[in-house]
DNA sequence: CCCTGAACCTGACCGC
DNA sequence: TGCGGTCAGGTTCAGG
């Protein structure tokens, strides 16, 4: 479900309701996610959530000297309900706050994660080697070109690698490459600076627009308030099987690294 | 170091 | 209605 815009949309939706709130009760119904939820999460009962942050697609629940690290995987979502609202079979975690908000983590496929840690969350093994945020100045053309020069794999796989840049998932990778006019299978090392620059700008544009639209709702993504995101209406190639909006030629679907890639054979070279 | 493929899980949908 | 196959927005990890 979530790429960076969906995670950011979730974060913004939750933030005003849970930041500064004290944890009253934590219920783990299913601890088996990507990694097991640590038992010591119960030690956060009675503590106050300082802030809700994001790094890449990870959510950081900052409790001051300790934190939770959350990831929504492919099918995870976070919502706020009433404390007594019933849980369905995929709602694995419930965190009740003292202000009456009840945070629910639902994840049918259980590829997501909820971990605990102490100290600086950015030093966590899962975060410390991540590439720059795509919308930050750290993601600049010099850095991007350096990364691409030493990669012989397809450009689509490179921009989806979180060690190069975080937050570009399958949908937005396809969209960015279309905007930049680059064929998804082009070897990264063979793309010149100019075209890489266009790609970098395309990634920025697609992600910031998607955030502004509240993320993409394809099947079951809903924002933390239960509303859908509206970016799906603006997808230019992903999941489409008509003609290209620019040249009219039929779009193609191929498979790269076990993922579907959509592109226009007329516009992308 | 770089690259590829397997692995983790459930549900929706399609054709027979 | 049931069954088997395919597909799904992520990412770590093992092994070449």
mmCIF file of C-alpha atoms (C1' of nucleotides) in Angstrom:
data_model
loop_
_atom_site.group_PDB
_atom_site.id
_atom_site.type_symbol
_atom_site.label_atom_id
_atom_site.label_comp_id
_atom_site.label_asym_id
_atom_site.label_seq_id
_atom_site.Cartn_x
_atom_site.Cartn_y
_atom_site.Cartn_z
ATOM 1 C CA UNK A 1 0.000 0.000 0.000
ATOM 2 C CA UNK A 2 2.209 2.793 1.158
ATOM 3 C CA UNK A 3 4.910 4.704 -0.566
ATOM 4 C CA UNK A 4 6.352 7.836 0.893
ATOM 5 C CA UNK A 5 3.327 10.061 0.173
ATOM 6 C CA UNK A 6 1.001 7.568 1.864
ATOM 7 C CA UNK A 7 3.234 7.364 4.923
ATOM 8 C CA UNK A 8 3.519 11.141 5.106
ATOM 9 C CA UNK A 9 -0.253 11.476 4.703
ATOM 10 C CA UNK A 10 -0.712 9.034 7.559
ATOM 11 C CA UNK A 11 1.792 10.893 9.721
ATOM 12 C CA UNK A 12 0.117 14.244 9.167
ATOM 13 C CA UNK A 13 -3.280 12.768 9.908
ATOM 14 C CA UNK A 14 -2.201 11.223 13.212
ATOM 15 C CA UNK A 15 0.150 13.886 14.479
ATOM 16 C CA UNK A 16 -2.284 16.449 15.930
ATOM 17 C CA UNK A 17 -4.249 13.761 17.757
ATOM 18 C CA UNK A 18 -1.481 11.809 19.459
ATOM 19 C CA UNK A 19 1.521 14.097 19.822
ATOM 20 C CA UNK A 20 2.022 15.058 23.449
ATOM 21 C CA UNK A 21 -0.399 12.344 24.590
ATOM 22 C CA UNK A 22 0.258 9.721 27.227
ATOM 23 C CA UNK A 23 -0.067 6.006 26.507
ATOM 24 C CA UNK A 24 -2.749 4.448 28.652
ATOM 25 C CA UNK A 25 -2.725 0.899 27.354
ATOM 26 C CA UNK A 26 -1.127 -1.235 24.659
ATOM 27 C CA UNK A 27 -2.686 -4.373 23.280
ATOM 28 C CA UNK A 28 -0.794 -6.661 20.917
ATOM 29 C CA UNK A 29 -3.105 -9.168 19.284
ATOM 30 C CA UNK A 30 -0.609 -10.496 16.769
ATOM 31 C CA UNK A 31 3.094 -9.939 17.394
ATOM 32 C CA UNK A 32 4.261 -11.798 14.298
ATOM 33 C CA UNK A 33 4.926 -9.134 11.728
ATOM 34 C CA UNK A 34 8.017 -8.910 9.551
ATOM 35 C CA UNK A 35 9.896 -9.114 12.820
ATOM 36 C CA UNK A 36 8.183 -9.892 16.102
ATOM 37 C CA UNK A 37 6.976 -6.894 18.076
ATOM 38 C CA UNK A 38 9.328 -6.801 21.098
ATOM 39 C CA UNK A 39 7.814 -7.573 24.503
ATOM 40 C CA UNK A 40 9.370 -4.436 25.936
ATOM 41 C CA UNK A 41 6.855 -2.334 24.056
ATOM 42 C CA UNK A 42 4.676 -2.714 27.159
ATOM 43 C CA UNK A 43 7.265 -0.643 28.992
ATOM 44 C CA UNK A 44 5.969 2.405 27.123
ATOM 45 C CA UNK A 45 2.714 2.357 29.010
ATOM 46 C CA UNK A 46 2.351 5.607 30.958
ATOM 47 C CA UNK A 47 4.879 7.435 28.807
ATOM 48 C CA UNK A 48 4.219 10.514 26.699
ATOM 49 C CA UNK A 49 4.650 10.520 22.935
ATOM 50 C CA UNK A 50 6.822 13.541 22.167
ATOM 51 C CA UNK A 51 6.454 13.593 18.417
ATOM 52 C CA UNK A 52 5.615 11.554 15.350
ATOM 53 C CA UNK A 53 8.287 11.710 12.677
ATOM 54 C CA UNK A 54 9.086 10.057 9.387
ATOM 55 C CA UNK A 55 12.277 8.845 7.748
ATOM 56 C CA UNK A 56 11.722 7.355 4.311
ATOM 57 C CA UNK A 57 8.750 5.051 4.732
ATOM 58 C CA UNK A 58 9.435 4.522 8.419
ATOM 59 C CA UNK A 59 7.398 6.241 11.095
ATOM 60 C CA UNK A 60 9.238 7.231 14.259
ATOM 61 C CA UNK A 61 7.230 7.471 17.462
ATOM 62 C CA UNK A 62 9.540 9.552 19.598
ATOM 63 C CA UNK A 63 9.192 9.148 23.373
ATOM 64 C CA UNK A 64 12.219 11.235 24.262
ATOM 65 C CA UNK A 65 14.958 8.792 25.198
ATOM 66 C CA UNK A 66 13.235 5.830 23.517
ATOM 67 C CA UNK A 67 11.187 5.303 20.392
ATOM 68 C CA UNK A 68 9.083 3.013 18.256
ATOM 69 C CA UNK A 69 9.894 2.373 14.638
ATOM 70 C CA UNK A 70 6.899 1.575 12.482
ATOM 71 C CA UNK A 71 6.674 0.398 8.889
ATOM 72 C CA UNK A 72 3.457 -0.281 6.987
ATOM 73 C CA UNK A 73 4.918 -2.839 4.589
ATOM 74 C CA UNK A 74 2.646 -3.559 1.620
ATOM 75 C CA UNK A 75 -0.729 -3.580 3.275
ATOM 76 C CA UNK A 76 -0.435 -1.780 6.606
ATOM 77 C CA UNK A 77 -2.464 1.173 7.773
ATOM 78 C CA UNK A 78 -2.891 3.239 10.921
ATOM 79 C CA UNK A 79 -6.189 4.710 12.033
ATOM 80 C CA UNK A 80 -7.673 6.421 15.030
ATOM 81 C CA UNK A 81 -10.866 4.966 16.441
ATOM 82 C CA UNK A 82 -12.781 5.011 19.688
ATOM 83 C CA UNK A 83 -11.156 2.819 22.367
ATOM 84 C CA UNK A 84 -14.128 0.453 22.403
ATOM 85 C CA UNK A 85 -14.441 0.119 18.625
ATOM 86 C CA UNK A 86 -14.206 -3.569 17.703
ATOM 87 C CA UNK A 87 -11.067 -4.909 16.012
ATOM 88 C CA UNK A 88 -11.182 -7.114 12.934
ATOM 89 C CA UNK A 89 -8.887 -10.084 12.402
ATOM 90 C CA UNK A 90 -6.116 -8.020 10.816
ATOM 91 C CA UNK A 91 -5.910 -5.344 13.434
ATOM 92 C CA UNK A 92 -2.775 -6.421 15.257
ATOM 93 C CA UNK A 93 -2.005 -3.533 17.573
ATOM 94 C CA UNK A 94 -4.104 -1.123 19.602
ATOM 95 C CA UNK A 95 -2.602 1.796 21.492
ATOM 96 C CA UNK A 96 -5.008 3.740 23.672
ATOM 97 C CA UNK A 97 -3.983 7.229 24.696
ATOM 98 C CA UNK A 98 -5.171 9.078 27.784
ATOM 99 C CA UNK A 99 -7.015 11.646 25.648
ATOM 100 C CA UNK A 100 -9.381 8.946 24.378
ATOM 101 C CA UNK A 101 -7.731 8.349 21.028
ATOM 102 C CA UNK A 102 -7.166 4.728 20.109
ATOM 103 C CA UNK A 103 -4.503 4.085 17.493
ATOM 104 C CA UNK A 104 -5.017 0.890 15.474
ATOM 105 C CA UNK A 105 -2.456 -0.845 13.311
ATOM 106 C CA UNK A 106 -3.983 -3.075 10.668
ATOM 107 C CA UNK A 107 -1.917 -5.154 8.248
ATOM 108 C CA UNK A 108 -3.403 -8.162 6.445
ATOM 109 C CA UNK A 109 -0.139 -9.332 4.877
ATOM 110 C CA UNK A 110 1.984 -8.592 7.925
ATOM 111 C CA UNK A 111 4.996 -7.325 5.960
ATOM 112 C CA UNK A 112 5.076 -4.308 8.208
ATOM 113 C CA UNK A 113 6.975 -3.833 11.447
ATOM 114 C CA UNK A 114 6.798 -2.285 14.863
ATOM 115 C CA UNK A 115 10.102 -2.157 16.719
ATOM 116 C CA UNK A 116 11.397 -0.413 19.807
ATOM 117 C CA UNK A 117 14.704 1.311 20.438
ATOM 118 C CA UNK A 118 16.608 3.647 22.695
ATOM 119 C CA UNK A 119 18.628 6.762 21.986
ATOM 120 C CA UNK A 120 18.796 8.360 18.567
ATOM 121 C CA UNK A 121 16.368 6.636 16.190
ATOM 122 C CA UNK A 122 18.439 7.707 13.178
ATOM 123 C CA UNK A 123 21.201 5.433 14.471
ATOM 124 C CA UNK A 124 18.952 2.405 14.245
ATOM 125 C CA UNK A 125 20.389 -0.245 11.873
ATOM 126 C CA UNK A 126 17.357 0.070 9.601
ATOM 127 C CA UNK A 127 17.695 3.843 9.321
ATOM 128 C CA UNK A 128 21.366 4.654 9.530
ATOM 129 C CA UNK A 129 22.219 3.521 5.999
ATOM 130 C CA UNK A 130 19.266 5.055 4.205
ATOM 131 C CA UNK A 131 19.805 7.465 1.334
ATOM 132 C CA UNK A 132 18.612 11.085 1.419
ATOM 133 C CA UNK A 133 15.006 12.220 1.551
ATOM 134 C CA UNK A 134 13.900 12.893 -2.042
ATOM 135 C CA UNK A 135 12.463 16.302 -1.170
ATOM 136 C CA UNK A 136 15.510 17.470 0.777
ATOM 137 C CA UNK A 137 18.491 19.398 -0.627
ATOM 138 C CA UNK A 138 20.706 16.382 0.127
ATOM 139 C CA UNK A 139 19.197 14.658 -2.881
ATOM 140 C CA UNK A 140 21.058 16.693 -5.457
ATOM 141 C CA UNK A 141 22.348 16.002 -8.935
ATOM 142 C CA UNK A 142 25.983 15.494 -7.928
ATOM 143 C CA UNK A 143 25.030 12.852 -5.413
ATOM 144 C CA UNK A 144 22.518 11.211 -7.744
ATOM 145 C CA UNK A 145 24.962 11.050 -10.638
ATOM 146 C CA UNK A 146 27.670 9.580 -8.409
ATOM 147 C CA UNK A 147 25.284 6.846 -7.264
ATOM 148 C CA UNK A 148 24.118 6.057 -10.772
ATOM 149 C CA UNK A 149 27.575 5.967 -12.284
ATOM 150 C CA UNK A 150 28.560 2.917 -10.281
ATOM 151 C CA UNK A 151 25.349 0.994 -10.885
ATOM 152 C CA UNK A 152 24.898 -1.292 -13.825
ATOM 153 C CA UNK A 153 21.377 -2.350 -13.020
ATOM 154 C CA UNK A 154 18.225 -0.887 -14.483
ATOM 155 C CA UNK A 155 17.504 2.705 -13.521
ATOM 156 C CA UNK A 156 14.132 1.697 -12.121
ATOM 157 C CA UNK A 157 15.768 -0.604 -9.592
ATOM 158 C CA UNK A 158 18.288 2.079 -8.681
ATOM 159 C CA UNK A 159 15.700 4.743 -7.860
ATOM 160 C CA UNK A 160 13.745 2.173 -5.855
ATOM 161 C CA UNK A 161 16.814 1.331 -3.774
ATOM 162 C CA UNK A 162 16.405 3.058 -0.417
ATOM 163 C CA UNK A 163 20.182 3.305 -0.055
ATOM 164 C CA UNK A 164 20.206 5.633 -3.058
ATOM 165 C CA UNK A 165 17.093 7.647 -2.205
ATOM 166 C CA UNK A 166 14.241 6.797 0.136
ATOM 167 C CA UNK A 167 10.569 6.705 -0.567
ATOM 168 C CA UNK A 168 10.358 5.868 -4.265
ATOM 169 C CA UNK A 169 8.191 2.775 -4.567
ATOM 170 C CA UNK A 170 6.863 0.930 -7.567
ATOM 171 C CA UNK A 171 4.119 3.365 -8.520
ATOM 172 C CA UNK A 172 6.125 6.548 -8.283
ATOM 173 C CA UNK A 173 9.179 4.963 -9.907
ATOM 174 C CA UNK A 174 7.072 4.236 -12.981
ATOM 175 C CA UNK A 175 5.537 7.687 -12.951
ATOM 176 C CA UNK A 176 8.855 9.490 -12.539
ATOM 177 C CA UNK A 177 10.498 7.587 -15.376
ATOM 178 C CA UNK A 178 7.591 8.409 -17.637
ATOM 179 C CA UNK A 179 7.800 12.105 -16.811
ATOM 180 C CA UNK A 180 11.531 12.066 -17.464
ATOM 181 C CA UNK A 181 11.160 10.106 -20.715
ATOM 182 C CA UNK A 182 13.550 7.397 -19.600
ATOM 183 C CA UNK A 183 13.074 3.699 -20.368
ATOM 184 C CA UNK A 184 12.879 1.771 -17.076
ATOM 185 C CA UNK A 185 15.427 -0.828 -18.207
ATOM 186 C CA UNK A 186 18.164 1.651 -19.077
ATOM 187 C CA UNK A 187 21.324 0.883 -17.152
ATOM 188 C CA UNK A 188 21.822 3.639 -14.604
ATOM 189 C CA UNK A 189 25.512 4.056 -15.386
ATOM 190 C CA UNK A 190 24.768 4.950 -18.986
ATOM 191 C CA UNK A 191 22.436 7.868 -18.340
ATOM 192 C CA UNK A 192 23.939 11.319 -18.717
ATOM 193 C CA UNK A 193 23.796 14.146 -16.230
ATOM 194 C CA UNK A 194 21.105 16.077 -18.072
ATOM 195 C CA UNK A 195 18.692 13.192 -18.157
ATOM 196 C CA UNK A 196 19.450 12.270 -14.551
ATOM 197 C CA UNK A 197 18.669 15.811 -13.613
ATOM 198 C CA UNK A 198 15.312 15.557 -15.315
ATOM 199 C CA UNK A 199 14.652 12.315 -13.487
ATOM 200 C CA UNK A 200 15.563 13.840 -10.164
ATOM 201 C CA UNK A 201 13.149 16.698 -10.780
ATOM 202 C CA UNK A 202 10.463 14.253 -11.888
ATOM 203 C CA UNK A 203 10.825 12.250 -8.669
ATOM 204 C CA UNK A 204 10.485 15.417 -6.628
ATOM 205 C CA UNK A 205 7.476 16.575 -8.585
ATOM 206 C CA UNK A 206 5.617 13.273 -8.467
ATOM 207 C CA UNK A 207 6.182 12.765 -4.749
ATOM 208 C CA UNK A 208 5.306 16.294 -3.696
ATOM 209 C CA UNK A 209 2.180 16.278 -5.834
ATOM 210 C CA UNK A 210 1.118 12.937 -4.412
ATOM 211 C CA UNK A 211 1.593 14.232 -0.871
ATOM 212 C CA UNK A 212 -0.489 17.277 -1.729
ATOM 213 C CA UNK A 213 -3.257 14.973 -2.982
ATOM 214 C CA UNK A 214 -3.192 12.835 0.153
ATOM 215 C CA UNK A 215 -1.499 9.832 -1.424
ATOM 216 C CA UNK A 216 -2.686 7.251 -3.914
ATOM 217 C CA UNK A 217 -5.660 5.042 -3.221
ATOM 218 C CA UNK A 218 -5.530 1.973 -5.434
ATOM 219 C CA UNK A 219 -7.493 -0.636 -3.580
ATOM 220 C CA UNK A 220 -7.542 -0.171 0.150
ATOM 221 C CA UNK A 221 -5.352 2.728 1.162
ATOM 222 C CA UNK A 222 -7.241 5.137 3.314
ATOM 223 C CA UNK A 223 -5.839 8.064 5.201
ATOM 224 C CA UNK A 224 -5.863 8.006 8.955
ATOM 225 C CA UNK A 225 -9.253 9.725 8.887
ATOM 226 C CA UNK A 226 -10.691 7.044 6.617
ATOM 227 C CA UNK A 227 -10.771 9.234 3.514
ATOM 228 C CA UNK A 228 -9.118 8.023 0.312
ATOM 229 C CA UNK A 229 -6.140 9.725 -1.339
ATOM 230 C CA UNK A 230 -6.789 11.232 -4.716
ATOM 231 C CA UNK A 231 -3.517 10.853 -6.558
ATOM 232 C CA UNK A 232 -4.661 7.703 -8.385
ATOM 233 C CA UNK A 233 -6.644 9.932 -10.712
ATOM 234 C CA UNK A 234 -3.390 11.514 -11.817
ATOM 235 C CA UNK A 235 -1.343 8.413 -12.495
ATOM 236 C CA UNK A 236 -0.076 8.609 -16.043
ATOM 237 C CA UNK A 237 1.216 5.095 -16.638
ATOM 238 C CA UNK A 238 0.917 2.947 -13.521
ATOM 239 C CA UNK A 239 -1.883 0.419 -13.751
ATOM 240 C CA UNK A 240 -3.160 1.824 -17.017
ATOM 241 C CA UNK A 241 -3.736 -0.150 -20.140
ATOM 242 C CA UNK A 242 -4.876 2.312 -22.714
ATOM 243 C CA UNK A 243 -2.860 4.559 -24.943
ATOM 244 C CA UNK A 244 -0.158 6.920 -23.782
ATOM 245 C CA UNK A 245 -1.556 10.342 -22.904
ATOM 246 C CA UNK A 246 1.271 11.983 -24.815
ATOM 247 C CA UNK A 247 1.741 9.931 -27.974
ATOM 248 C CA UNK A 248 -1.262 7.623 -28.022
ATOM 249 C CA UNK A 249 0.746 4.435 -28.442
ATOM 250 C CA UNK A 250 -0.319 1.486 -26.271
ATOM 251 C CA UNK A 251 1.399 1.390 -22.882
ATOM 252 C CA UNK A 252 3.451 -1.672 -22.016
ATOM 253 C CA UNK A 253 3.667 -3.744 -18.872
ATOM 254 C CA UNK A 254 6.845 -5.680 -18.165
ATOM 255 C CA UNK A 255 8.282 -7.337 -15.069
ATOM 256 C CA UNK A 256 11.489 -6.149 -13.413
ATOM 257 C CA UNK A 257 12.825 -7.670 -10.208
ATOM 258 C CA UNK A 258 9.480 -9.391 -9.650
ATOM 259 C CA UNK A 259 7.585 -6.112 -9.896
ATOM 260 C CA UNK A 260 5.330 -4.764 -12.622
ATOM 261 C CA UNK A 261 6.670 -1.868 -14.628
ATOM 262 C CA UNK A 262 4.426 0.292 -16.774
ATOM 263 C CA UNK A 263 5.871 2.538 -19.442
ATOM 264 C CA UNK A 264 5.345 4.043 -22.863
ATOM 265 C CA UNK A 265 7.556 2.527 -25.566
ATOM 266 C CA UNK A 266 7.021 5.666 -27.651
ATOM 267 C CA UNK A 267 8.026 8.273 -25.089
ATOM 268 C CA UNK A 268 10.605 6.480 -22.945
ATOM 269 C CA UNK A 269 14.069 5.627 -24.280
ATOM 270 C "C1'" DC B 1 31.366 -3.632 -3.430
ATOM 271 C "C1'" DC B 2 27.361 -4.872 -6.713
ATOM 272 C "C1'" DC B 3 23.585 -7.731 -8.251
ATOM 273 C "C1'" DT B 4 19.840 -11.198 -8.291
ATOM 274 C "C1'" DG B 5 16.375 -13.872 -6.367
ATOM 275 C "C1'" DA B 6 13.971 -15.797 -2.348
ATOM 276 C "C1'" DA B 7 11.525 -14.981 1.508
ATOM 277 C "C1'" DC B 8 7.949 -13.124 4.549
ATOM 278 C "C1'" DC B 9 1.876 -13.261 4.325
ATOM 279 C "C1'" DT B 10 -3.150 -12.696 3.051
ATOM 280 C "C1'" DG B 11 -6.830 -11.339 0.012
ATOM 281 C "C1'" DA B 12 -8.963 -9.999 -4.333
ATOM 282 C "C1'" DC B 13 -9.925 -11.220 -8.741
ATOM 283 C "C1'" DC B 14 -10.344 -13.969 -13.063
ATOM 284 C "C1'" DG B 15 -11.200 -18.011 -15.915
ATOM 285 C "C1'" DC B 16 -12.786 -22.595 -15.941
ATOM 286 C "C1'" DT C 1 -19.830 -22.152 -5.825
ATOM 287 C "C1'" DG C 2 -15.219 -23.897 -5.798
ATOM 288 C "C1'" DC C 3 -10.494 -24.296 -7.304
ATOM 289 C "C1'" DG C 4 -6.180 -22.886 -9.089
ATOM 290 C "C1'" DG C 5 -3.479 -19.354 -10.861
ATOM 291 C "C1'" DT C 6 -2.040 -14.450 -10.790
ATOM 292 C "C1'" DC C 7 -1.438 -10.189 -8.850
ATOM 293 C "C1'" DA C 8 -0.664 -6.664 -5.103
ATOM 294 C "C1'" DG C 9 1.783 -0.149 -2.999
ATOM 295 C "C1'" DG C 10 8.071 -3.280 0.589
ATOM 296 C "C1'" DT C 11 12.567 -4.504 1.823
ATOM 297 C "C1'" DT C 12 15.893 -7.556 4.156
ATOM 298 C "C1'" DC C 13 18.863 -11.061 3.611
ATOM 299 C "C1'" DA C 14 21.692 -14.844 1.529
ATOM 300 C "C1'" DG C 15 24.585 -16.146 -1.892
ATOM 301 C "C1'" DG C 16 27.034 -15.568 -6.353
#
